[in-house]
Coordinates of N, CA and C and ligand atoms in Angstrom, one line a residue:
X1 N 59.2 47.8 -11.4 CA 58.1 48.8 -11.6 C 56.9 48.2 -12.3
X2 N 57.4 47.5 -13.3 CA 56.0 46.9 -13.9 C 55.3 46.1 -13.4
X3 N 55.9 44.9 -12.4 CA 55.4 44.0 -11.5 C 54.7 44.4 -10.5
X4 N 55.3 45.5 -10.4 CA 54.1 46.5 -8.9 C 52.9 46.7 -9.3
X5 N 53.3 47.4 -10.7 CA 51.9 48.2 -11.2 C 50.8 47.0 -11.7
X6 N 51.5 45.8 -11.7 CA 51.1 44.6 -11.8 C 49.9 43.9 -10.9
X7 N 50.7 44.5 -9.8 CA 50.1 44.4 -8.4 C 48.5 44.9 -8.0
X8 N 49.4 46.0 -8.3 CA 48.1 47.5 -7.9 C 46.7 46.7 -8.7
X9 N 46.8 46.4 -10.5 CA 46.1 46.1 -10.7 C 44.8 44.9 -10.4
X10 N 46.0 43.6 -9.8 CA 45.1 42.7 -9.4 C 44.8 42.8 -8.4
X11 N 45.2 43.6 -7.2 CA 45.0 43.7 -6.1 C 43.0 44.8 -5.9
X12 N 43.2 45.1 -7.4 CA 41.5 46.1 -7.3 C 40.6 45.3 -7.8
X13 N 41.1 44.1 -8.6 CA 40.7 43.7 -9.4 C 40.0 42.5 -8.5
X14 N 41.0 42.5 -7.3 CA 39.9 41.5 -6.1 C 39.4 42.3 -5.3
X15 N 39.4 43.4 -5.1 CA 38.6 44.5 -4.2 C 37.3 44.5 -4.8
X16 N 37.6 44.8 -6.1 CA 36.1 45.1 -7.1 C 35.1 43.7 -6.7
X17 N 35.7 42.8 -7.3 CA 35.3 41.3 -7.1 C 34.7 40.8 -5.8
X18 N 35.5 41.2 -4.2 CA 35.0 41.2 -3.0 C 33.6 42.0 -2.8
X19 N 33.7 43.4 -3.0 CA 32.7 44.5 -3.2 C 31.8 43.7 -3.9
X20 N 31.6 43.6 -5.1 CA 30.4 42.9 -6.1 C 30.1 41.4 -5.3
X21 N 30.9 40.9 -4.6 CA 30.2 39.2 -4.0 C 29.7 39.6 -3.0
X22 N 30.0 40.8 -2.1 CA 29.5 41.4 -0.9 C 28.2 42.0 -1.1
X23 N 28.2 43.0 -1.9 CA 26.7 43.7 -2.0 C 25.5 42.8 -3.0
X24 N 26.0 41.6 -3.8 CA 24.9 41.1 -4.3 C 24.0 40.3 -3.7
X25 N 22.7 40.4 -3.7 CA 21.9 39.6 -3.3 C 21.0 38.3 -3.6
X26 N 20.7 37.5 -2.6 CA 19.5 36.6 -3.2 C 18.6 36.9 -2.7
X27 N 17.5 36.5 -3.5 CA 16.0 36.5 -3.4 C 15.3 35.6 -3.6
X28 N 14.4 35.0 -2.7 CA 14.2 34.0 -3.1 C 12.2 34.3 -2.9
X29 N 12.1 34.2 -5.2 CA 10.9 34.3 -5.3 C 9.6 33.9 -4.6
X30 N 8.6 35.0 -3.8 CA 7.5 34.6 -3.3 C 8.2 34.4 -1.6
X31 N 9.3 34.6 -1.1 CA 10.0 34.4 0.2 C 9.8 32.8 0.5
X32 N 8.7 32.7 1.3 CA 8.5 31.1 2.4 C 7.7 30.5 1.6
X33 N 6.6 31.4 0.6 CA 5.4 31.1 -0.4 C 6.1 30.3 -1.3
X34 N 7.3 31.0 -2.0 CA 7.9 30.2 -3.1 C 7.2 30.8 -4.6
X35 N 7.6 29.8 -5.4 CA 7.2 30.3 -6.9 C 5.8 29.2 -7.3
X36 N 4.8 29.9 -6.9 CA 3.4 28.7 -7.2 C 2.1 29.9 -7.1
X37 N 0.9 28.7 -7.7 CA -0.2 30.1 -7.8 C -0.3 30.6 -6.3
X38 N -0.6 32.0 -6.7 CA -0.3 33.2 -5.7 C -1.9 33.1 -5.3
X39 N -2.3 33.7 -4.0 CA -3.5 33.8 -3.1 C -4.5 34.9 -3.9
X40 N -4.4 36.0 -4.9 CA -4.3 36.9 -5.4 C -3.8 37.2 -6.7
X41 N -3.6 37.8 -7.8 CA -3.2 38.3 -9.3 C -2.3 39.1 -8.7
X42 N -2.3 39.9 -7.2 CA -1.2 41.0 -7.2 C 0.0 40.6 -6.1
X43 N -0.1 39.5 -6.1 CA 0.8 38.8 -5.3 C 2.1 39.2 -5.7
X44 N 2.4 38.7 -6.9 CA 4.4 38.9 -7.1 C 4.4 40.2 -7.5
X45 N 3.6 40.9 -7.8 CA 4.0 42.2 -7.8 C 4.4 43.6 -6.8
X46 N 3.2 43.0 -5.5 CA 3.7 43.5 -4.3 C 4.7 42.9 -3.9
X47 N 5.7 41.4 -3.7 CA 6.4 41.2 -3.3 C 7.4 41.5 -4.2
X48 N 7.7 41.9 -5.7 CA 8.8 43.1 -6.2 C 8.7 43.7 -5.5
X49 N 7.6 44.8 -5.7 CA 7.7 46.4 -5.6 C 8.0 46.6 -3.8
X50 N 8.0 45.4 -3.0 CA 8.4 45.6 -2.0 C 10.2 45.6 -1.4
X51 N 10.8 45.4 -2.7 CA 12.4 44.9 -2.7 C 13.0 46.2 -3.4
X52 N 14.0 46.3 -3.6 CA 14.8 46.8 -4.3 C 16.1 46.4 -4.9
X53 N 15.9 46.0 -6.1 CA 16.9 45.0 -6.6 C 17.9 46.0 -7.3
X54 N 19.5 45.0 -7.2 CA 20.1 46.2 -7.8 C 21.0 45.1 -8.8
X55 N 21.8 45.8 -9.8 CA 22.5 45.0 -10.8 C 23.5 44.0 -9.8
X56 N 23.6 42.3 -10.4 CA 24.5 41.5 -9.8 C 23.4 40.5 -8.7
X57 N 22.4 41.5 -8.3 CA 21.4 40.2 -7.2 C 20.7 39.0 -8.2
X58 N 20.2 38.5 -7.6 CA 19.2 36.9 -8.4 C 18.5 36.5 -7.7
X59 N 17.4 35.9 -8.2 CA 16.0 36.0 -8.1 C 15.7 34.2 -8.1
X60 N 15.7 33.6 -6.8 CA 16.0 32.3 -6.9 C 14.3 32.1 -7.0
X61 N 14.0 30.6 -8.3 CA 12.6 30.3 -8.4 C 12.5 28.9 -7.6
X62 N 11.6 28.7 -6.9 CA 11.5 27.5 -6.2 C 9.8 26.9 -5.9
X63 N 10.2 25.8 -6.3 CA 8.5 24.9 -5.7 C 8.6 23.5 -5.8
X64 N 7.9 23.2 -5.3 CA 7.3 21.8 -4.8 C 7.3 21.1 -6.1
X65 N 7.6 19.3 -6.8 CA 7.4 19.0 -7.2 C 8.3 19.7 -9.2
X66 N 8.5 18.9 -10.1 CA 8.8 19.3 -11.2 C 8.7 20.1 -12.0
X67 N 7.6 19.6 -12.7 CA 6.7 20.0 -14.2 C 5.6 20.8 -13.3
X68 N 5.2 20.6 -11.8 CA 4.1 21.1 -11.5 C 3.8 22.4 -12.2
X69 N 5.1 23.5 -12.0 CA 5.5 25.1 -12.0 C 6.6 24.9 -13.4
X70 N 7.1 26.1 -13.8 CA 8.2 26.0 -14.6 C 8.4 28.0 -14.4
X71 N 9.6 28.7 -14.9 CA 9.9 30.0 -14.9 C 10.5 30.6 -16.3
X72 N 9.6 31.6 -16.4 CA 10.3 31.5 -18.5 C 10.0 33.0 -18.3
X73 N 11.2 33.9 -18.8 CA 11.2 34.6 -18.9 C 10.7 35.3 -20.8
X74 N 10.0 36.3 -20.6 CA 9.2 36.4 -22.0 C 9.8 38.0 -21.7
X75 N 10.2 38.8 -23.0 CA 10.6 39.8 -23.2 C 10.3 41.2 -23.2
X76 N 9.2 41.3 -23.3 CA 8.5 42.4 -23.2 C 6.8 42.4 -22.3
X77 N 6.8 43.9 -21.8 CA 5.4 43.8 -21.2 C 4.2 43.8 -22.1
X78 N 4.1 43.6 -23.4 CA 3.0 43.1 -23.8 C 2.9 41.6 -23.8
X79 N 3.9 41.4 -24.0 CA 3.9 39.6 -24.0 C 3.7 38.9 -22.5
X80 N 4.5 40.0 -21.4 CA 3.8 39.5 -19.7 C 2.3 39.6 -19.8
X81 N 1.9 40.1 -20.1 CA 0.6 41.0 -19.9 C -0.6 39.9 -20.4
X82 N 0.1 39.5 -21.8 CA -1.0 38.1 -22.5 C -0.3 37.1 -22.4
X83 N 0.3 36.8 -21.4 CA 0.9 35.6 -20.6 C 1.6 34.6 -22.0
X84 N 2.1 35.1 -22.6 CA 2.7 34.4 -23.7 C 3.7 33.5 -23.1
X85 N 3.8 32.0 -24.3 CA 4.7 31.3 -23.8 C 5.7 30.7 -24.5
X86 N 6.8 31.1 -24.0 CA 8.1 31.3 -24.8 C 8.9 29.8 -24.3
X87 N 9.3 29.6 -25.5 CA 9.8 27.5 -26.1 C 10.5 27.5 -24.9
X88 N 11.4 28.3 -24.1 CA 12.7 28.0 -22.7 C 11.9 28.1 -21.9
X89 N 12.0 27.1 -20.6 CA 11.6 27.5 -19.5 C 12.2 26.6 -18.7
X90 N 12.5 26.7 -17.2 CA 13.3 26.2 -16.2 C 12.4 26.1 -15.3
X91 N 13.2 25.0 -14.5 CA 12.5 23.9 -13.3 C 12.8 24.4 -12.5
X92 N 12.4 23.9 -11.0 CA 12.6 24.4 -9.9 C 14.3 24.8 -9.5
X93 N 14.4 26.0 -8.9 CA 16.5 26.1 -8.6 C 16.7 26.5 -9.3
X94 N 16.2 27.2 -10.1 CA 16.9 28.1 -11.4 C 17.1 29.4 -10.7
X95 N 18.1 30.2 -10.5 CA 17.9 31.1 -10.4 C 18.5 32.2 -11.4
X96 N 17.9 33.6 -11.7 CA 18.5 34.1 -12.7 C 18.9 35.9 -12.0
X97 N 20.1 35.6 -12.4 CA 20.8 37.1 -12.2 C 20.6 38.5 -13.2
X98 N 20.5 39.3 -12.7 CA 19.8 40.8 -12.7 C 20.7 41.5 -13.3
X99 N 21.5 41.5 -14.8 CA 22.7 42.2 -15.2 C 22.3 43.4 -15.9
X100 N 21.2 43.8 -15.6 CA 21.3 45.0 -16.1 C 20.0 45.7 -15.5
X101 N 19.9 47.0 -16.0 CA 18.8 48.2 -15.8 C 17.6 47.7 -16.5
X102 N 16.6 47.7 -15.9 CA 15.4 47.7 -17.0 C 14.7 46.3 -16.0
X103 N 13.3 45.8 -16.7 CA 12.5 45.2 -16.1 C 12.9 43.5 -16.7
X104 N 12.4 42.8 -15.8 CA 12.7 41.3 -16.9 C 10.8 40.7 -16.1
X105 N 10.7 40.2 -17.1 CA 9.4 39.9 -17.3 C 9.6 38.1 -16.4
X106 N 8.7 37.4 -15.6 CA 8.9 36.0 -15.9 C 7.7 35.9 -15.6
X107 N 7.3 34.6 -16.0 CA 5.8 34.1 -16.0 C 5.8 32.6 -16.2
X108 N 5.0 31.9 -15.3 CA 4.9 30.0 -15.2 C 4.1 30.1 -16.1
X109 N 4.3 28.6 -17.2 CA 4.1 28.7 -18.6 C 2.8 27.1 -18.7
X110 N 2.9 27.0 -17.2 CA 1.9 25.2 -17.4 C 0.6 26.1 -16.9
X111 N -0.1 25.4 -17.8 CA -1.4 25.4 -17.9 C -2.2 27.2 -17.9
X112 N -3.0 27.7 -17.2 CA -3.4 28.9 -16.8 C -2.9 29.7 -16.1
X113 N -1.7 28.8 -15.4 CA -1.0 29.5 -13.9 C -0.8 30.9 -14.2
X114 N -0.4 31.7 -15.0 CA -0.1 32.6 -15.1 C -1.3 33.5 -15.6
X115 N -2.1 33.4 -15.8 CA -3.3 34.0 -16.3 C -3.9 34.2 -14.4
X116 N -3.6 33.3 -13.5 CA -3.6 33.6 -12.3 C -3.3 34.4 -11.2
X117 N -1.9 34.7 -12.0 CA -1.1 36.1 -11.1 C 0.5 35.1 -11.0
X118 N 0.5 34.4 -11.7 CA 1.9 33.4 -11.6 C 3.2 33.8 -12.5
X119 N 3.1 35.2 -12.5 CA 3.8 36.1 -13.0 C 4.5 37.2 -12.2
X120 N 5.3 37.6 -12.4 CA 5.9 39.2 -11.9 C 7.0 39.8 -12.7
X121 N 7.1 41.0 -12.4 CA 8.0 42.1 -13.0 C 9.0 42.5 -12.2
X122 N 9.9 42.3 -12.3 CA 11.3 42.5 -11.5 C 11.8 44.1 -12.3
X123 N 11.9 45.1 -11.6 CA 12.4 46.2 -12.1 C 14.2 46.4 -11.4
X124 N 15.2 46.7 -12.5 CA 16.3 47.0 -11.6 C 16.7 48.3 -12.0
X125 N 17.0 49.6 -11.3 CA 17.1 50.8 -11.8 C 16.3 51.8 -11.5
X126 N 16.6 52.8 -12.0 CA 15.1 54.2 -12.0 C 14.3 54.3 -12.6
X127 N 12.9 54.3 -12.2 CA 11.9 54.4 -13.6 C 12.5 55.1 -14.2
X128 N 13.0 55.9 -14.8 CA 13.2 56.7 -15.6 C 14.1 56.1 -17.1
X129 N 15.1 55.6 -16.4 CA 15.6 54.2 -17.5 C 14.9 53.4 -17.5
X130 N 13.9 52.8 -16.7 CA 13.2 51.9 -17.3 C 12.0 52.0 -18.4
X131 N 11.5 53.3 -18.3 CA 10.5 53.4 -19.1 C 11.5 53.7 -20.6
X132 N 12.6 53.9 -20.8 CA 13.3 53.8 -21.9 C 13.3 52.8 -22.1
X133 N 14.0 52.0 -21.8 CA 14.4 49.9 -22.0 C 13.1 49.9 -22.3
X134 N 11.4 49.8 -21.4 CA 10.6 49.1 -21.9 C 10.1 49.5 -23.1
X135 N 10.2 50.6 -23.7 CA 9.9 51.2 -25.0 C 10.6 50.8 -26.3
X136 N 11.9 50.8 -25.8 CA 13.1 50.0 -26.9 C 12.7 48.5 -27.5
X137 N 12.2 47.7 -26.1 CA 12.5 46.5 -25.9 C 10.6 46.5 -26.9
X138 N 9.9 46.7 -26.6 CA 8.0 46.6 -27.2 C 8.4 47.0 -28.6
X139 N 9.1 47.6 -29.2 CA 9.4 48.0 -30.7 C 9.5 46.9 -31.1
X140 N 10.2 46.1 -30.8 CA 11.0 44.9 -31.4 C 11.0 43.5 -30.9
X141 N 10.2 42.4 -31.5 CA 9.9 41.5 -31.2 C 11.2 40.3 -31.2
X142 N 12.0 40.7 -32.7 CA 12.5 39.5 -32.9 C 13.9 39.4 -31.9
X143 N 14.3 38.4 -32.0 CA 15.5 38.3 -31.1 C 16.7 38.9 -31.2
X144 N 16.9 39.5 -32.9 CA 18.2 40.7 -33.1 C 17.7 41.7 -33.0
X145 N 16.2 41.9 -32.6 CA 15.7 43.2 -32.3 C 15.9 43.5 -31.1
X146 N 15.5 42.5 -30.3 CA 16.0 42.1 -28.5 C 17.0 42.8 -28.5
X147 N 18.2 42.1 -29.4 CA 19.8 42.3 -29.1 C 20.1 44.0 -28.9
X148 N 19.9 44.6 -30.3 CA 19.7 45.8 -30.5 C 19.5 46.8 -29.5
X149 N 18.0 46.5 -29.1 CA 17.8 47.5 -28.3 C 18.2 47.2 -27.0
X150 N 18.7 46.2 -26.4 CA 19.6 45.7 -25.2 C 20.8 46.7 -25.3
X151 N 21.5 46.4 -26.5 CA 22.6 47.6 -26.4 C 22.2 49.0 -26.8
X152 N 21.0 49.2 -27.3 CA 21.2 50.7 -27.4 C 20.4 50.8 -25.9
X153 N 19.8 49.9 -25.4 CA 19.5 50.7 -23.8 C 20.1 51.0 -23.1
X154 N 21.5 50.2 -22.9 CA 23.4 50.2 -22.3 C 23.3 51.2 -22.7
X155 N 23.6 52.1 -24.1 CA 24.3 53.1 -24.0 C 23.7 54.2 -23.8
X156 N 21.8 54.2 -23.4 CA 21.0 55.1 -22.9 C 21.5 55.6 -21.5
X157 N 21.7 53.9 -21.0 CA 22.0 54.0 -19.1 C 23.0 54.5 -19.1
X158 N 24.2 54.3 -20.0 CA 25.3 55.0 -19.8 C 25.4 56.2 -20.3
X159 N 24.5 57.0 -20.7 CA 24.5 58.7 -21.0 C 24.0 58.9 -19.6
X160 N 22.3 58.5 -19.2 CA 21.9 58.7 -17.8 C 22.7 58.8 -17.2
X161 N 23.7 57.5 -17.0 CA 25.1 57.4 -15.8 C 25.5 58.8 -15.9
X162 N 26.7 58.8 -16.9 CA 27.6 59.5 -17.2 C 27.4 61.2 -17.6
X163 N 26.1 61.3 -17.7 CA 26.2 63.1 -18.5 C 25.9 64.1 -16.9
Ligands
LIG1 CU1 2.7 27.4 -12.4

């Protein structure tokens, strides 16, 4: 009996698993263009808002050459906005997965690029939760403030979910 029920549970536990490697996606930033200065300031923003990204997809960053480009994610939309540049940033083939509801900010941190349009907003979710996360998330600069309001936006999404 227990070994069955044993069963049942690993057996969902690869269903769930198949399901989530099945429906997640890649994306690969800027498509054929890649991650480099954009033709335009409204470049990666039309190529978001043209997607629909859902929890579990990633957002592959790619270009030509090293140090040319770099991808740093900065936490909030006042800090996208004044192209702030935050100490982490990754090289080409980084790609970063989408675990939750809410916007993630990235922006290329060499030189002016980003003061160029070498930024975008990745939204995953409903505006509706998102304009909560981005509200939570602008309160609070420091990194346990981050933390904070990351989980109290979890358990926003999960009243949204659940009520
Ligand atoms: Cu750049």
């Amino acid at each position: 009996m227990g070994s069955k029920m044993g069963l049942i549970v690993c057996s969902l536990i690869i269903m769930v698993t198949l399901l989530k490697g099945a429906t997640a996606k890649q994306y690969v930033a800027g498509d054929s263009f890649g991650w480099t200065i954009p033709p335009n300031t409204s470049f990666y923003s039309d190529w978001a808002n043209s997607k629909t990204f859902q929890i579990g997809d990633d957002i592959l960053f790619k270009w030509n050459g090293t140090w040319t480009h770099n991808v740093a994610k900065v936490s909030s939309r006042v800090e996208y906005e004044s192209c702030a540049k935050p100490g982490l940033v990754f090289l080409s083939g980084i790609s970063h997965v989408l675990t939750n509801n809410g916007s993630y900010f990235f922006v290329c941190t060499v030189d002016n690029h980003c003061d160029l349009g070498m930024k975008m907003i990745v939204t995953v979710g409903s505006p509706t939760n998102v304009s909560a996360i981005n509200d939570l998330s602008s309160a609070s600069s420091s990194s346990f403030g981050s933390l904070v309001a990351t989980l109290l936006s979890t358990i926003i999404v999960s009243l949204f979910t659940y009520v």
